[in-house]
Coordinates of C-alpha atoms and ligand atoms in Angstrom, one line a residue:
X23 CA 1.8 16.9 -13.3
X24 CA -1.2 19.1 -12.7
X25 CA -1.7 21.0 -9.2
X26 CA -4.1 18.3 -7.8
X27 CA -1.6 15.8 -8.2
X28 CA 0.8 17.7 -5.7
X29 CA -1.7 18.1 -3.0
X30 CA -1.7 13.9 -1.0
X31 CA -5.2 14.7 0.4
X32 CA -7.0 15.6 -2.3
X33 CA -9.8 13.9 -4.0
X34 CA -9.0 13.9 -7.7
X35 CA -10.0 10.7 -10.2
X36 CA -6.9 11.7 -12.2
X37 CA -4.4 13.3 -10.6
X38 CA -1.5 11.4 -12.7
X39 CA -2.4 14.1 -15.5
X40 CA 0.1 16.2 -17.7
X41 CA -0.1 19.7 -17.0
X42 CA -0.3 20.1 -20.6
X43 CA 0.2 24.6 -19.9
X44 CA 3.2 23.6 -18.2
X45 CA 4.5 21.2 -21.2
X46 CA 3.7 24.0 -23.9
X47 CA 5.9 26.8 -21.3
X48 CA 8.2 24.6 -21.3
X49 CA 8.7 23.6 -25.3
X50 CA 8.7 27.4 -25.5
X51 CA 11.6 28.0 -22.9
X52 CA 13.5 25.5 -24.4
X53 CA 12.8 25.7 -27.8
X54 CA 11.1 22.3 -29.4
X55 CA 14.3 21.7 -31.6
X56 CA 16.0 21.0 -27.7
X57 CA 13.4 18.8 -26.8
X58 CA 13.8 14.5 -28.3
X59 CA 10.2 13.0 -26.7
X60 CA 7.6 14.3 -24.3
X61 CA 6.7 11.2 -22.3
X62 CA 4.0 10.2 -20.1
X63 CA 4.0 7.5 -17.6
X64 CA 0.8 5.9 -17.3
X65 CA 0.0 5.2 -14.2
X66 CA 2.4 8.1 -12.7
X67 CA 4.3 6.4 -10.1
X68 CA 6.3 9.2 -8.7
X69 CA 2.7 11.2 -7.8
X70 CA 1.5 8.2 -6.0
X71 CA 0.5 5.5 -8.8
X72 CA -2.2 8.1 -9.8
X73 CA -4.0 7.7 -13.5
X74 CA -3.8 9.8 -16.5
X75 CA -7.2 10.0 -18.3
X76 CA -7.9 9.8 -22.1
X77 CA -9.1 13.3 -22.7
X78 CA -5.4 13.9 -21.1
X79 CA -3.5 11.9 -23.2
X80 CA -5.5 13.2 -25.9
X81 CA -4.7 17.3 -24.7
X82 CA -0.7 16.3 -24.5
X83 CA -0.9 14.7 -28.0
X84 CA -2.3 17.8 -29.6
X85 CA 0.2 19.8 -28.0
X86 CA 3.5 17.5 -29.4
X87 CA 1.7 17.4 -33.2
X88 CA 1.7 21.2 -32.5
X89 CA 5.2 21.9 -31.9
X90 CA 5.9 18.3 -34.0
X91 CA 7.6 16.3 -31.2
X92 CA 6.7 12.7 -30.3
X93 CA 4.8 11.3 -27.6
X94 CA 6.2 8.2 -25.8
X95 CA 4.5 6.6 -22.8
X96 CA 6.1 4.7 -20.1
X97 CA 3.3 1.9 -20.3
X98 CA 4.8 -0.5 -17.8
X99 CA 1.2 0.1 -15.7
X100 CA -0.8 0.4 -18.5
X101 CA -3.8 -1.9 -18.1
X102 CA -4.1 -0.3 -14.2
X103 CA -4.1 2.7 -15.8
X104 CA -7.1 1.6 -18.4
X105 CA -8.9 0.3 -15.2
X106 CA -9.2 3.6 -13.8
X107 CA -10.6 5.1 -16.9
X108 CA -13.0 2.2 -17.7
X109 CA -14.0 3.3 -13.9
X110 CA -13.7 7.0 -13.4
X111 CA -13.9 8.7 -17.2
X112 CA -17.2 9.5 -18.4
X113 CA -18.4 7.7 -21.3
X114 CA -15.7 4.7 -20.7
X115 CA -17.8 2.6 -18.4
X116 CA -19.1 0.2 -21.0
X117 CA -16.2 -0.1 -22.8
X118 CA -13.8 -3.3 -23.0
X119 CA -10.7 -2.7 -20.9
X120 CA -8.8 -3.9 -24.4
X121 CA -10.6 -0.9 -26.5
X122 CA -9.7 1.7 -23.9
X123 CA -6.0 0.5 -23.8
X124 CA -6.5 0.5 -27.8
X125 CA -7.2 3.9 -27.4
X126 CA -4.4 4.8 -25.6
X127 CA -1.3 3.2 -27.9
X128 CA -2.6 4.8 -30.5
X129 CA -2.4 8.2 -29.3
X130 CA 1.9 7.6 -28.5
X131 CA 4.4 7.5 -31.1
X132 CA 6.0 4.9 -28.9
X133 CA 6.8 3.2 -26.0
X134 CA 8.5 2.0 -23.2
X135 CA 7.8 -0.7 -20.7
X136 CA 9.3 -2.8 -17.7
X137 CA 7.4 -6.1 -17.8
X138 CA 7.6 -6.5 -14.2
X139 CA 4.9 -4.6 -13.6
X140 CA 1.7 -4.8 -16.0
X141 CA 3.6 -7.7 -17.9
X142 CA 2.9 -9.7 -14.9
X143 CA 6.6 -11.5 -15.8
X144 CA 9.6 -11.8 -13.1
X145 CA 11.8 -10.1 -16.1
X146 CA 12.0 -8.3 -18.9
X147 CA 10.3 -5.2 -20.9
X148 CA 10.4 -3.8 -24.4
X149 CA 10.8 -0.5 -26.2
X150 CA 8.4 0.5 -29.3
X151 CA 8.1 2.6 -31.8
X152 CA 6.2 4.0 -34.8
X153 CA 9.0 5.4 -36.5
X154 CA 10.7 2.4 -38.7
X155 CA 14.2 4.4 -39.1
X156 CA 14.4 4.2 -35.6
X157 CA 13.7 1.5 -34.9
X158 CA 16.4 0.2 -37.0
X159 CA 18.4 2.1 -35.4
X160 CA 17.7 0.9 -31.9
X161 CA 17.7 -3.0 -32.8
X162 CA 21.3 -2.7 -33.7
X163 CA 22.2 -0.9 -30.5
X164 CA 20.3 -3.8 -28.8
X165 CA 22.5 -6.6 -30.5
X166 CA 25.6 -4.4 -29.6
X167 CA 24.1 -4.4 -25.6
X168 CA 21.9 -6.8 -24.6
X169 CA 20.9 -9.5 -27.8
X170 CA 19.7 -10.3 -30.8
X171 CA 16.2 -8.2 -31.6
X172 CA 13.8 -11.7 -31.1
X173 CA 15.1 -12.2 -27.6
X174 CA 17.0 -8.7 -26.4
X175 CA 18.6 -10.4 -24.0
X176 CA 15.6 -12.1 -22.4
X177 CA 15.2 -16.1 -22.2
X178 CA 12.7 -17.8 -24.1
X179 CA 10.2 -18.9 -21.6
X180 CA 10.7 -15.1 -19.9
X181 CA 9.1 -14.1 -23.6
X182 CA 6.4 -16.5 -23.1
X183 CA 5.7 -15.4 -19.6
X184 CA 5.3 -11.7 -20.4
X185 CA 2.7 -13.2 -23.3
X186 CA 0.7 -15.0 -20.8
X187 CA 1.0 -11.9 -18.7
X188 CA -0.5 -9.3 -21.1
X189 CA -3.6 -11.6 -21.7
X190 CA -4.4 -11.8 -18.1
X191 CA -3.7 -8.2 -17.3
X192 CA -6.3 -7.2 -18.7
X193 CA -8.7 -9.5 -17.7
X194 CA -11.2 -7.1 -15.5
X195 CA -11.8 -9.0 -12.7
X196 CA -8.4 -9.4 -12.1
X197 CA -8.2 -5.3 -12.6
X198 CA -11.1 -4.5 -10.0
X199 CA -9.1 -7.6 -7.6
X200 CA -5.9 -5.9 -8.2
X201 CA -7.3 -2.6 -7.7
X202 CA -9.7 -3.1 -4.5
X203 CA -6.7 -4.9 -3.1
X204 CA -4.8 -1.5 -2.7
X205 CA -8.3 0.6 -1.6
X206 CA -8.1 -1.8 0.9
X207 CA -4.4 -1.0 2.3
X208 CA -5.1 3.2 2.0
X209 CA -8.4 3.4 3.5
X210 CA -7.5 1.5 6.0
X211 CA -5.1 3.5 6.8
X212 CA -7.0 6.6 6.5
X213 CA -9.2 5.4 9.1
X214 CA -6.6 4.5 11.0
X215 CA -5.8 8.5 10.6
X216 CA -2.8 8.2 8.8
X217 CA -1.9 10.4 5.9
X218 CA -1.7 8.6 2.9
X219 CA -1.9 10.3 -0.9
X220 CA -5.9 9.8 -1.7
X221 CA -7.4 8.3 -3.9
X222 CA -5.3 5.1 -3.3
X223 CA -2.9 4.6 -6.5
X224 CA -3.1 1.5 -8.6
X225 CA -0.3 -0.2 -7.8
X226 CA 0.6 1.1 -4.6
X227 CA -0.3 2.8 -1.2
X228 CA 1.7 6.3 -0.5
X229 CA 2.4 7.6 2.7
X230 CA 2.4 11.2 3.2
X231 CA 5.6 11.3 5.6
X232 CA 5.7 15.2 5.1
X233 CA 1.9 15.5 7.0
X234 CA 3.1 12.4 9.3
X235 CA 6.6 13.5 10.5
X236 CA 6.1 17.4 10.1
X237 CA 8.3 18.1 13.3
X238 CA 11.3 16.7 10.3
X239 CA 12.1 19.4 7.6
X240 CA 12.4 17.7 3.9
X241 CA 15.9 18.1 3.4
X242 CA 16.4 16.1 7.0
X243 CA 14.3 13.5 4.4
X244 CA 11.5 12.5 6.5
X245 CA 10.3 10.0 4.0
X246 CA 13.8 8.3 4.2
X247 CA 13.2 8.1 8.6
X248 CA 9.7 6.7 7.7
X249 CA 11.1 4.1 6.0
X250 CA 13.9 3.4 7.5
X251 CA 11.3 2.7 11.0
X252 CA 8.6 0.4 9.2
X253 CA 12.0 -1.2 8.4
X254 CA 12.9 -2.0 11.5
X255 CA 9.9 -1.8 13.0
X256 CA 8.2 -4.9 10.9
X257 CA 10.4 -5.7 7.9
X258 CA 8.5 -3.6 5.4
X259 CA 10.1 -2.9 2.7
X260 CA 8.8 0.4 1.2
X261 CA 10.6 3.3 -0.8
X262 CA 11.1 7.2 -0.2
X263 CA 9.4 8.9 -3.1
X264 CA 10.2 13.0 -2.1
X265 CA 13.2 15.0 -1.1
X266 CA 15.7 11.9 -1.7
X267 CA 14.7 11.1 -5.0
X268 CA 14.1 14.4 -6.3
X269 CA 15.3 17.1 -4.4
X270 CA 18.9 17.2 -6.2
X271 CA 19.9 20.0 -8.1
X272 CA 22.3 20.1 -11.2
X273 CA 24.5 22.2 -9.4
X274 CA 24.7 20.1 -6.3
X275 CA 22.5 21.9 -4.3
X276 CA 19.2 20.5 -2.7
X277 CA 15.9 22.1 -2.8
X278 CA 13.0 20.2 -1.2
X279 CA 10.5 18.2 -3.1
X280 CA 7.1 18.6 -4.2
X281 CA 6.0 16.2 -1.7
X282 CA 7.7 13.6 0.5
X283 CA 6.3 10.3 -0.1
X284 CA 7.1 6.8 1.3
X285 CA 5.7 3.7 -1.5
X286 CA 4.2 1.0 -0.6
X287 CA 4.2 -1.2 -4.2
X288 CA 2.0 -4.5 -3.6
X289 CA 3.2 -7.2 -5.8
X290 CA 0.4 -8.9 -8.3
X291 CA -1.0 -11.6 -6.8
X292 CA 1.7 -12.2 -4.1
X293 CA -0.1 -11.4 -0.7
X294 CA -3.3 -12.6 1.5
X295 CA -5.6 -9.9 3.2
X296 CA -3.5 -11.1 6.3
X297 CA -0.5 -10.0 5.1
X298 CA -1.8 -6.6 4.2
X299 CA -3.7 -6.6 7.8
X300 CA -0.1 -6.8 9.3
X301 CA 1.1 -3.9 7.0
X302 CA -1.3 -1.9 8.8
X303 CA -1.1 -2.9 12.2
X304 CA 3.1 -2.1 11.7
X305 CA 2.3 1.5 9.8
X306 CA -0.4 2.4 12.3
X307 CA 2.0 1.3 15.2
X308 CA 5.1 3.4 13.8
X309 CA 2.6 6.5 12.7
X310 CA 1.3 6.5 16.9
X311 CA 5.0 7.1 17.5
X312 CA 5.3 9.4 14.8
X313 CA 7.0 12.4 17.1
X314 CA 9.9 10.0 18.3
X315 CA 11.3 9.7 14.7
X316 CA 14.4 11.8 13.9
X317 CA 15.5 13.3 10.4
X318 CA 18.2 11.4 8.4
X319 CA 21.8 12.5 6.8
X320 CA 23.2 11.5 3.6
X321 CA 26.8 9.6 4.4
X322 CA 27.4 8.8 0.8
X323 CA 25.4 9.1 -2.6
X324 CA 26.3 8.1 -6.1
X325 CA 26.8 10.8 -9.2
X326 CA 23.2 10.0 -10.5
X327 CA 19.7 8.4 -9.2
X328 CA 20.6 8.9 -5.8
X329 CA 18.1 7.2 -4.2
X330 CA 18.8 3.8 -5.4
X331 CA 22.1 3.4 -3.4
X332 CA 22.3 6.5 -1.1
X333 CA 23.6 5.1 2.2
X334 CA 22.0 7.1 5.2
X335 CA 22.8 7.9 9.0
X336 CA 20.5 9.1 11.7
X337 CA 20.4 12.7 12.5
Ligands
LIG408 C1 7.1 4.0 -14.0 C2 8.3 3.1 -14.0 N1 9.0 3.1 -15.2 C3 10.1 2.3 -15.3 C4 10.6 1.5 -14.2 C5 11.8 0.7 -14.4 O1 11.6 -0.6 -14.6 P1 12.9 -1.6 -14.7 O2 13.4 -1.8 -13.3 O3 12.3 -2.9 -15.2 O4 13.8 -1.0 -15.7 C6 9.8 1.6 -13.0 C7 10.3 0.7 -11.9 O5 9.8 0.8 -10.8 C8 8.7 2.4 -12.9 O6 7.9 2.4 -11.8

């Protein structure tokens, strides 16, 4: 991720972007015979649902035909993502959202994509790629796994649902609906004067618990208390994006992450202005109290991806 996409309160239009002189000291450190797929994931969830812009996409593709490797994107926010270039790239604005997302598959070799997000469906996803071999390849791992290759593992009317989903994705005035709906949720906040990761992501408003509960050092996981207390504060459900989720090291040891984030993801077409109006009033009455929070302890954690089953104490 580029520098801007580290730093919450900074203005940037696309702060999910590849730090493509990163990638290319990184294929050399490893050597590009080490290295299967670069991938991007569009919008970047983990740096606060923030878009990656064509020029971008178009920078990290020159980079893998360089050193020959293929570029996969993790798509599953695809059409949010093509929303924010129709509105922020230059030259994009007359452009069909459909062209622009166009443009984007053609510059991966591949794909992958949970179709819970942009597939507006309760279930399912797919994988895709250019390469036919492969493909092959991965079909017949899918009958051994999940199903047969029409279905992999997914009913018939969940198939139809993600259909009807992709057509109405990208529909733009459910885009700039979808959109304005979050805006709503961060600048609210902002005004409010809580720190929240600006410009408000696509899919989702992040807190910056870091900036909010600074008196808690990361590896005491202030994200984790900050969601832990809107919790059970006002039943919001959010998720600790920072120390928890990233801040693991190979060898066991834990280093702190580059930011500690608290998501709030906003299901499509699920909730009124009121209910976001009560997600405020509960943030904005937990952020007032900010100072009584205390840090959190791990009590046990699984081998791998922590932070999806980590049980926590209080400090
Ligand atoms: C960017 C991104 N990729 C992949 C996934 C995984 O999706 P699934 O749970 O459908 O496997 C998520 C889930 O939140 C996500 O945000």
């Amino acid at each position: 991720m580029i520098a801007e996409g580290k730093r919450p309160e900074l203005e940037h239009p696309f702060k999910g972007n590849m730090d493509v002189v990163a990638l290319e000291e990184l294929i050399l450190a490893r050597g590009a015979q080490n290295i299967p797929v670069v991938f991007v994931t569009i919008t970047n969830n983990s740096g606060g649902g923030q878009p990656v812009s064509l020029a971008n996409l178009r920078a990290v593709r020159a980079v893998c035909d360089k050193y020959d490797l293929p570029l996969f994107l993790d798509g599953c926010r695809f059409a949010e993502n093509a929303w924010f270039i129709h509105e922020r790239e230059e030259g994009q604005q007359d452009r069909s959202i459909v062209d622009i997302v166009r443009d984007i598959g053609a510059l991966a070799d591949g794909m992958t994509m949970s179709a819970k997000k942009d597939g507006m469906a309760n279930i399912g996803g797919w994988l895709a790629m250019n390469d036919d071999a492969l493909a092959v390849q991965c079909r017949n791992m899918l009958i051994l796994t999940e199903g047969f290759p029409t279905y992999g593992g997914l009913a018939g009317r969940d198939l139809e649902a993600i259909a009807q989903g992709l057509a109405e994705v990208v529909d733009p005035n459910y885009l700039r609906y979808r959109i304005r709906s979050t805006a709503y949720l961060a600048d609210a906040l902002s005004a409010a004067g809580v720190p929240v990761v600006r410009p408000a992501g696509g899919h989702a408003v992040y807190l910056d618990a870091r900036s909010l509960l600074s008196h808690i050092p990361p590896l005491q996981y202030p994200g984790q208390a900050l969601a832990t207390a809107l919790y059970l504060q006002g039943g919001i459900r959010g998720c600790e994006i920072g120390t928890v989720m990233f801040g693991r090291q190979p060898d066991g040891s834990e280093i702190p992450a580059a930011m500690d984030l608290v998501r709030l993801a906003i299901p499509r077409r699920t909730y009124t202005q009121s209910h976001i109006d009560y997600v405020i009033e509960v943030v904005t009455w937990v952020a007032e109290r900010a100072s009584e929070l205390k840090g959190m302890r791990i009590v046990d954690e699984p081998p791998a991806l922590r932070h999806f089953t980590a049980r926590f104490g209080p400090l």
